XYZ file of C-alpha atoms in Angstrom:
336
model
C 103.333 86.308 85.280
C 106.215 88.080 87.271
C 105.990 87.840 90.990
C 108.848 89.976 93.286
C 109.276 90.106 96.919
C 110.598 93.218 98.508
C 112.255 93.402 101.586
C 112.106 97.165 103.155
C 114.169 98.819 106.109
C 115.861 101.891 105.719
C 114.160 103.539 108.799
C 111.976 102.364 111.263
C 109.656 100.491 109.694
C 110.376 96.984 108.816
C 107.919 95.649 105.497
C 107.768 92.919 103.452
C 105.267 92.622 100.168
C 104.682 90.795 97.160
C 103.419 91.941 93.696
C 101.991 89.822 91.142
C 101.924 91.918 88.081
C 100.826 95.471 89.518
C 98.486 93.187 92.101
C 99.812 93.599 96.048
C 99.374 90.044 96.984
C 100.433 90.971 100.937
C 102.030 93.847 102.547
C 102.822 93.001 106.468
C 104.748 95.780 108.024
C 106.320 96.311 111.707
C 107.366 99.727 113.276
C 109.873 100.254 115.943
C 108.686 103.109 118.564
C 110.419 104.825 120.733
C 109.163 107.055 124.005
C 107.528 110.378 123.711
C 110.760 113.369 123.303
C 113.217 110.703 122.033
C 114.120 109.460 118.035
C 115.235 106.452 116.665
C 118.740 104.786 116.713
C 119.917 103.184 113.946
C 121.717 100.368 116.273
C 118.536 99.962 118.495
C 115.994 100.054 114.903
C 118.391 97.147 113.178
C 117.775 95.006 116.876
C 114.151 95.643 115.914
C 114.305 94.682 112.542
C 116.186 91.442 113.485
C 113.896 90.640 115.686
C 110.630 90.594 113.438
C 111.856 90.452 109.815
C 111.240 86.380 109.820
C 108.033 86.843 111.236
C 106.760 89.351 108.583
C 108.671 87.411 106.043
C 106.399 84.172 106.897
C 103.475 86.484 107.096
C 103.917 87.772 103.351
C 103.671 84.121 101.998
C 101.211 82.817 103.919
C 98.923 86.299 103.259
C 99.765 85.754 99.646
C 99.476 82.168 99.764
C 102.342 81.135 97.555
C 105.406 79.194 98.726
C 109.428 80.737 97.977
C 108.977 78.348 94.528
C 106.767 80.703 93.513
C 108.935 83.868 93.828
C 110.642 84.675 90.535
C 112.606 87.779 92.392
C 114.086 89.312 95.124
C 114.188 93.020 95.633
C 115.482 94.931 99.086
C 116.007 98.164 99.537
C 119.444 99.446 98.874
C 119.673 103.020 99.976
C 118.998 105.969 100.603
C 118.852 105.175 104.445
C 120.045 104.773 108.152
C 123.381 102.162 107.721
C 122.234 99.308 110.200
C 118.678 99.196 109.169
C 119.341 98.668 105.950
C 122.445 96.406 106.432
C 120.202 94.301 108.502
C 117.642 93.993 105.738
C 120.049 93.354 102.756
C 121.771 90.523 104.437
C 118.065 88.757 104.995
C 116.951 89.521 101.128
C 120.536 88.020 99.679
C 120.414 84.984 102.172
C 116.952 84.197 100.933
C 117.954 84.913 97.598
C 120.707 82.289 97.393
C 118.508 80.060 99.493
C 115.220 80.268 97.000
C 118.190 79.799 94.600
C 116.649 83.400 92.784
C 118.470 86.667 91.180
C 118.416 89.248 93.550
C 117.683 93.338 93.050
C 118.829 96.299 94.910
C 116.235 99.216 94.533
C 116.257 103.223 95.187
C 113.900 103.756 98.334
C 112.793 106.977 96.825
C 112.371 105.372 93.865
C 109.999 102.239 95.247
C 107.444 105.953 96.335
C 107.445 107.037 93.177
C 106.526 103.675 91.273
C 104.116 102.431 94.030
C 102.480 105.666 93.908
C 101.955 105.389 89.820
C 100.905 102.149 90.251
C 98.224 102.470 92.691
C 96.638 105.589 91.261
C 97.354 105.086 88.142
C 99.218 108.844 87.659
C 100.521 108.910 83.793
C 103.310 111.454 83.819
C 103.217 113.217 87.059
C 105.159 116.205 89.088
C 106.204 114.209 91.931
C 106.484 115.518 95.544
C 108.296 113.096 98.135
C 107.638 113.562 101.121
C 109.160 111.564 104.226
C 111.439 111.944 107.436
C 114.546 111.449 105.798
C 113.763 112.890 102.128
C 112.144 116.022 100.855
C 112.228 116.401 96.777
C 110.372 117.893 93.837
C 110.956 115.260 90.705
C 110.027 115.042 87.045
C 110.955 112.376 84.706
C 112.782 113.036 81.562
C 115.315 110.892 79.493
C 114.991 107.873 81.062
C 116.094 109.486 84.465
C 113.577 110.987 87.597
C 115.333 114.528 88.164
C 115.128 116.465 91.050
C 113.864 120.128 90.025
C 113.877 121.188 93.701
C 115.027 120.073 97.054
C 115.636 120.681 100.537
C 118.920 121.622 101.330
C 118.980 121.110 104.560
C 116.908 118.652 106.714
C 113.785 116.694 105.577
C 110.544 118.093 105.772
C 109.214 114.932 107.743
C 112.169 115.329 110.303
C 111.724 118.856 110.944
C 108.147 118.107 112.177
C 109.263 114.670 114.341
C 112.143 116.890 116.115
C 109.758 119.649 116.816
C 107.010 116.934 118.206
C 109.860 115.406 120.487
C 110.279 119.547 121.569
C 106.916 119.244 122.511
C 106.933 115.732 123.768
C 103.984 114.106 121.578
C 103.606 110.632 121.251
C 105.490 109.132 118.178
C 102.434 106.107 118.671
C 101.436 105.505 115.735
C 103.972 108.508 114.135
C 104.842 111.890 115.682
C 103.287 113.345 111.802
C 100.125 111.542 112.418
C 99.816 113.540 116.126
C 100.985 116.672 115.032
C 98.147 116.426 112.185
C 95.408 115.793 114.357
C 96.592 118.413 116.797
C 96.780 120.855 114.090
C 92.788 119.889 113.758
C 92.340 122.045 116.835
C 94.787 124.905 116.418
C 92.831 128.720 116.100
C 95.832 130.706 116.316
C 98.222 131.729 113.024
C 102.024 132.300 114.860
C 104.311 133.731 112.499
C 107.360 131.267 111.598
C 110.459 131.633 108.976
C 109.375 130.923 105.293
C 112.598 129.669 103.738
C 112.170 129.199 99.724
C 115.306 129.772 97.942
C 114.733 129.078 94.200
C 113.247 125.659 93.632
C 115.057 124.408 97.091
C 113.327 124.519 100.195
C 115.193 124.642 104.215
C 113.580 123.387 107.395
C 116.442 124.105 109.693
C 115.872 127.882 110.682
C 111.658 127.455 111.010
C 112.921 124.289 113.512
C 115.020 126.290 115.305
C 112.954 129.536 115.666
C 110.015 127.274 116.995
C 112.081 125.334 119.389
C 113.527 128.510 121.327
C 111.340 131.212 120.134
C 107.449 129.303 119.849
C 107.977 126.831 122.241
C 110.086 127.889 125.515
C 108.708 131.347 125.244
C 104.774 131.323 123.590
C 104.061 128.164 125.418
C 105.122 128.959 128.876
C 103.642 132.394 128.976
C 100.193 130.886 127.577
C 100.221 133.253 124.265
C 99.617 129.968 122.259
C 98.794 126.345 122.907
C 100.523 123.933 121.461
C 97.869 123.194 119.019
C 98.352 126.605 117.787
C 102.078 125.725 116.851
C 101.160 122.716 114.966
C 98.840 123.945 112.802
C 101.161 126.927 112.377
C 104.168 124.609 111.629
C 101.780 122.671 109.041
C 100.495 125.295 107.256
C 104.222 126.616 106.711
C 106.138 123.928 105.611
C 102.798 122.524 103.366
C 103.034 125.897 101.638
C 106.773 125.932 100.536
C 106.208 122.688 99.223
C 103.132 123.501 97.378
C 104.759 126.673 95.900
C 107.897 124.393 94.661
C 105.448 121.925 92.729
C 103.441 124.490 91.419
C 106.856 125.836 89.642
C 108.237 122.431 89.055
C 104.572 121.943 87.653
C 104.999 125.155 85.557
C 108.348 124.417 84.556
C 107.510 121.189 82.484
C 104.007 121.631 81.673
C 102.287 119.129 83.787
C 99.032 118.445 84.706
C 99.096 115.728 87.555
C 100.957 115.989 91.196
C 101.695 113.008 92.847
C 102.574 113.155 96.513
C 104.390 109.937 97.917
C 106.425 109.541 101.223
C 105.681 109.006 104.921
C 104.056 112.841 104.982
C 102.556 112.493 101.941
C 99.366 110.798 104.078
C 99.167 114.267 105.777
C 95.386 115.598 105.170
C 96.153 118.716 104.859
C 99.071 118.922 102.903
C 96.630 117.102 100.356
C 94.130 119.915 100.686
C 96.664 122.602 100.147
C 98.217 120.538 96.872
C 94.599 120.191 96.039
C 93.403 123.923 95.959
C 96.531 124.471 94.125
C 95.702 121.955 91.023
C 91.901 123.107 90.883
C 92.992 126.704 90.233
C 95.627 125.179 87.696
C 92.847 122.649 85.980
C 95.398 119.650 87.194
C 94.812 116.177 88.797
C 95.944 115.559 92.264
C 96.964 111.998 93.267
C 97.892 110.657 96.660
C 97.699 107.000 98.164
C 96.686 106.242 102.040
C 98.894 105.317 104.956
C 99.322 101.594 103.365
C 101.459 102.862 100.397
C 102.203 106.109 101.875
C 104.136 105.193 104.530
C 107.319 102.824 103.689
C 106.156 99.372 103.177
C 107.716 96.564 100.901
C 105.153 96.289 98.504
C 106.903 99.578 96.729
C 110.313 97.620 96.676
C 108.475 95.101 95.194
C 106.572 97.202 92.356
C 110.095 98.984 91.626
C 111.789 95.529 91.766
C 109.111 94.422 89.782
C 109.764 96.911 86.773
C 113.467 96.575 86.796
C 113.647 92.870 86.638
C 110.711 93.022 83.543
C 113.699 95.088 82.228
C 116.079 92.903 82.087
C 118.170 94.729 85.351
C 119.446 91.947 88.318
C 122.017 92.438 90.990
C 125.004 90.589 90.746
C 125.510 89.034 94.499
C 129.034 91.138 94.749
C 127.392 93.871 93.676
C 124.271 94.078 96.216
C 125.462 96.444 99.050
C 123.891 99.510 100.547
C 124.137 102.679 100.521
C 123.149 105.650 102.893
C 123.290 107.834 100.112
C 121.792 107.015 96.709
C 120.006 110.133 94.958
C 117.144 109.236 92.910
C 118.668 111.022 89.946
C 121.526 108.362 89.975
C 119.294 105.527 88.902
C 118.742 105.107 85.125
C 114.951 104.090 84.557
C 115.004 101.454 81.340
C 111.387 100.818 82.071
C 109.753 103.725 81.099
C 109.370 105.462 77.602
């Protein structure tokens, strides 16, 4: 038996989790909020992570009832992500490492998604779609790598709707996605917006701007639309470049299964629309709830988890972070 903690904060969500051989023994997680029209910091998210990381970190072994003994490894989080955040974690995961006197792990946060997601629903070979505020990619694997088949090349699809949700100053209690979802619920009225596909790449930039100056200042105040009108239009936009890119990635290497991870991935309708898409294409959807979904340290675990079965450790001179680590960069040697 293998059993991996995994420390997690590269944005504003602090998590820590255990796995005991592909079982989630505990999974506490924190998230720092900020007022209605305003984003995170990465100065003012670290603070928050300092703040509660012990806490959550006592929480884990007490939910999983097992004692630091019992911990054969430590995984954090080593990039892609805000710099402070994830400085603030990495320093906590190698001081606990040397303490518990165990070998230590740094994992690809996009990564973690992807192998949490196969884990819990059991996906064999799947088209991946990841999904978040900082991260918007189309991935296969092949040759012992995950390669990105399409992209955005811009901003991520997750941060184009929390900017436009500060525009329209929703709450981001418990995430600006989750509000914008349920106020799409109520939306009747289709607005045009930019649809911006260019190959296998996707860009959020121009349909943020258009609906910050054009939509919102001028729809809103002269009561063409509501605002629930512009979410659902926003949704139904974005969710259908990203289905059209899967559906060619899917094309592209003959697969059968989508798997939809990230912080946007728990979006209802975006399942929906991936979901009409594979039942005219005779594929399996798969897509895990807010607990997985959303960036938690049970998925630093599970990846943390595979590596170390694999032989991989990082050496304590070696276990930095990075802001920038593509999930292409990462050579899987536990998978076929």
């Amino acid at each position: 038996m293998t059993v991996v903690i995994g420390f997690e904060g590269s944005a504003n969500k602090i998590g820590i989790g255990i796995i005991k051989d592909g079982e989630v023994l505990s999974n506490p997680r924190r998230t720092y909020i900020t007022p209605p029209g305003q984003g995170f910091m990465p100065s003012d998210t670290a603070k928050h992570h300092r703040a509660v990381i012990l806490t959550v970190l006592k929480e884990a072994l007490e939910q999983a009832g097992l004692k630091p003994a019992d911990i054969d490894c430590v995984a954090y989080t080593k990039g892609p992500g805000m710099g402070a955040p994830l400085v603030t974690v990495a320093l906590v995961a190698r001081t606990v490492a040397q303490l518990w006197g165990k070998p230590l792990l740094g994992v690809n946060h996009c990564i973690g998604h992807i192998e949490m997601g196969r884990l819990i629903t059991q996906a064999d070979n799947p088209t991946v779609l990841y999904v978040s505020g900082g991260n918007t990619q189309v991935i296969a694997y092949s040759e012992r790598r995950y390669r990105i088949f399409g992209e955005t090349i811009d901003i991520a699809v997750g941060n184009c709707l929390d900017r436009f949700a500060r525009v329209i100053k929703i709450s981001n209690d418990p995430s600006p996605g989750y509000n914008i979802e349920q106020m799409a619920k109520k939306g009747s009225q289709y607005v045009e917006l930019p649809y911006t596909v260019k190959g296998m790449d996707v860009s959020f930039s121009g349909i943020l701007s258009y609906i910050e100056v054009s939509a919102s200042h001028k729809m809103l105040s002269s009561g063409q639309c509501a605002a629930e009108d512009l979410c659902f239009s926003l949704q139904e936009t974005v969710f259908s470049m990203l289905v059209e890119i899967t559906e060619r990635a899917m094309a592209h290497c003959g697969s059968q299964e989508v798997l939809i991870v990230g912080g946007v991935g728990c979006n209802m309708r975006l399942q929906e629309m991936m979901g009409v898409m594979c039942e005219e294409r005779g594929a399996k959807l798969f897509a895990t709830d807010e607990r997985f979904c959303i960036d938690n340290g049970a998925m630093i675990a599970q990846a943390g988890w595979e590596m170390f079965r694999s032989g991989q450790v990082t050496e304590l001179e070696d276990s930095w972070i990075t802001q920038r680590y593509r999930t292409d960069e990462v050579e899987v040697t536990w998978r076929d």
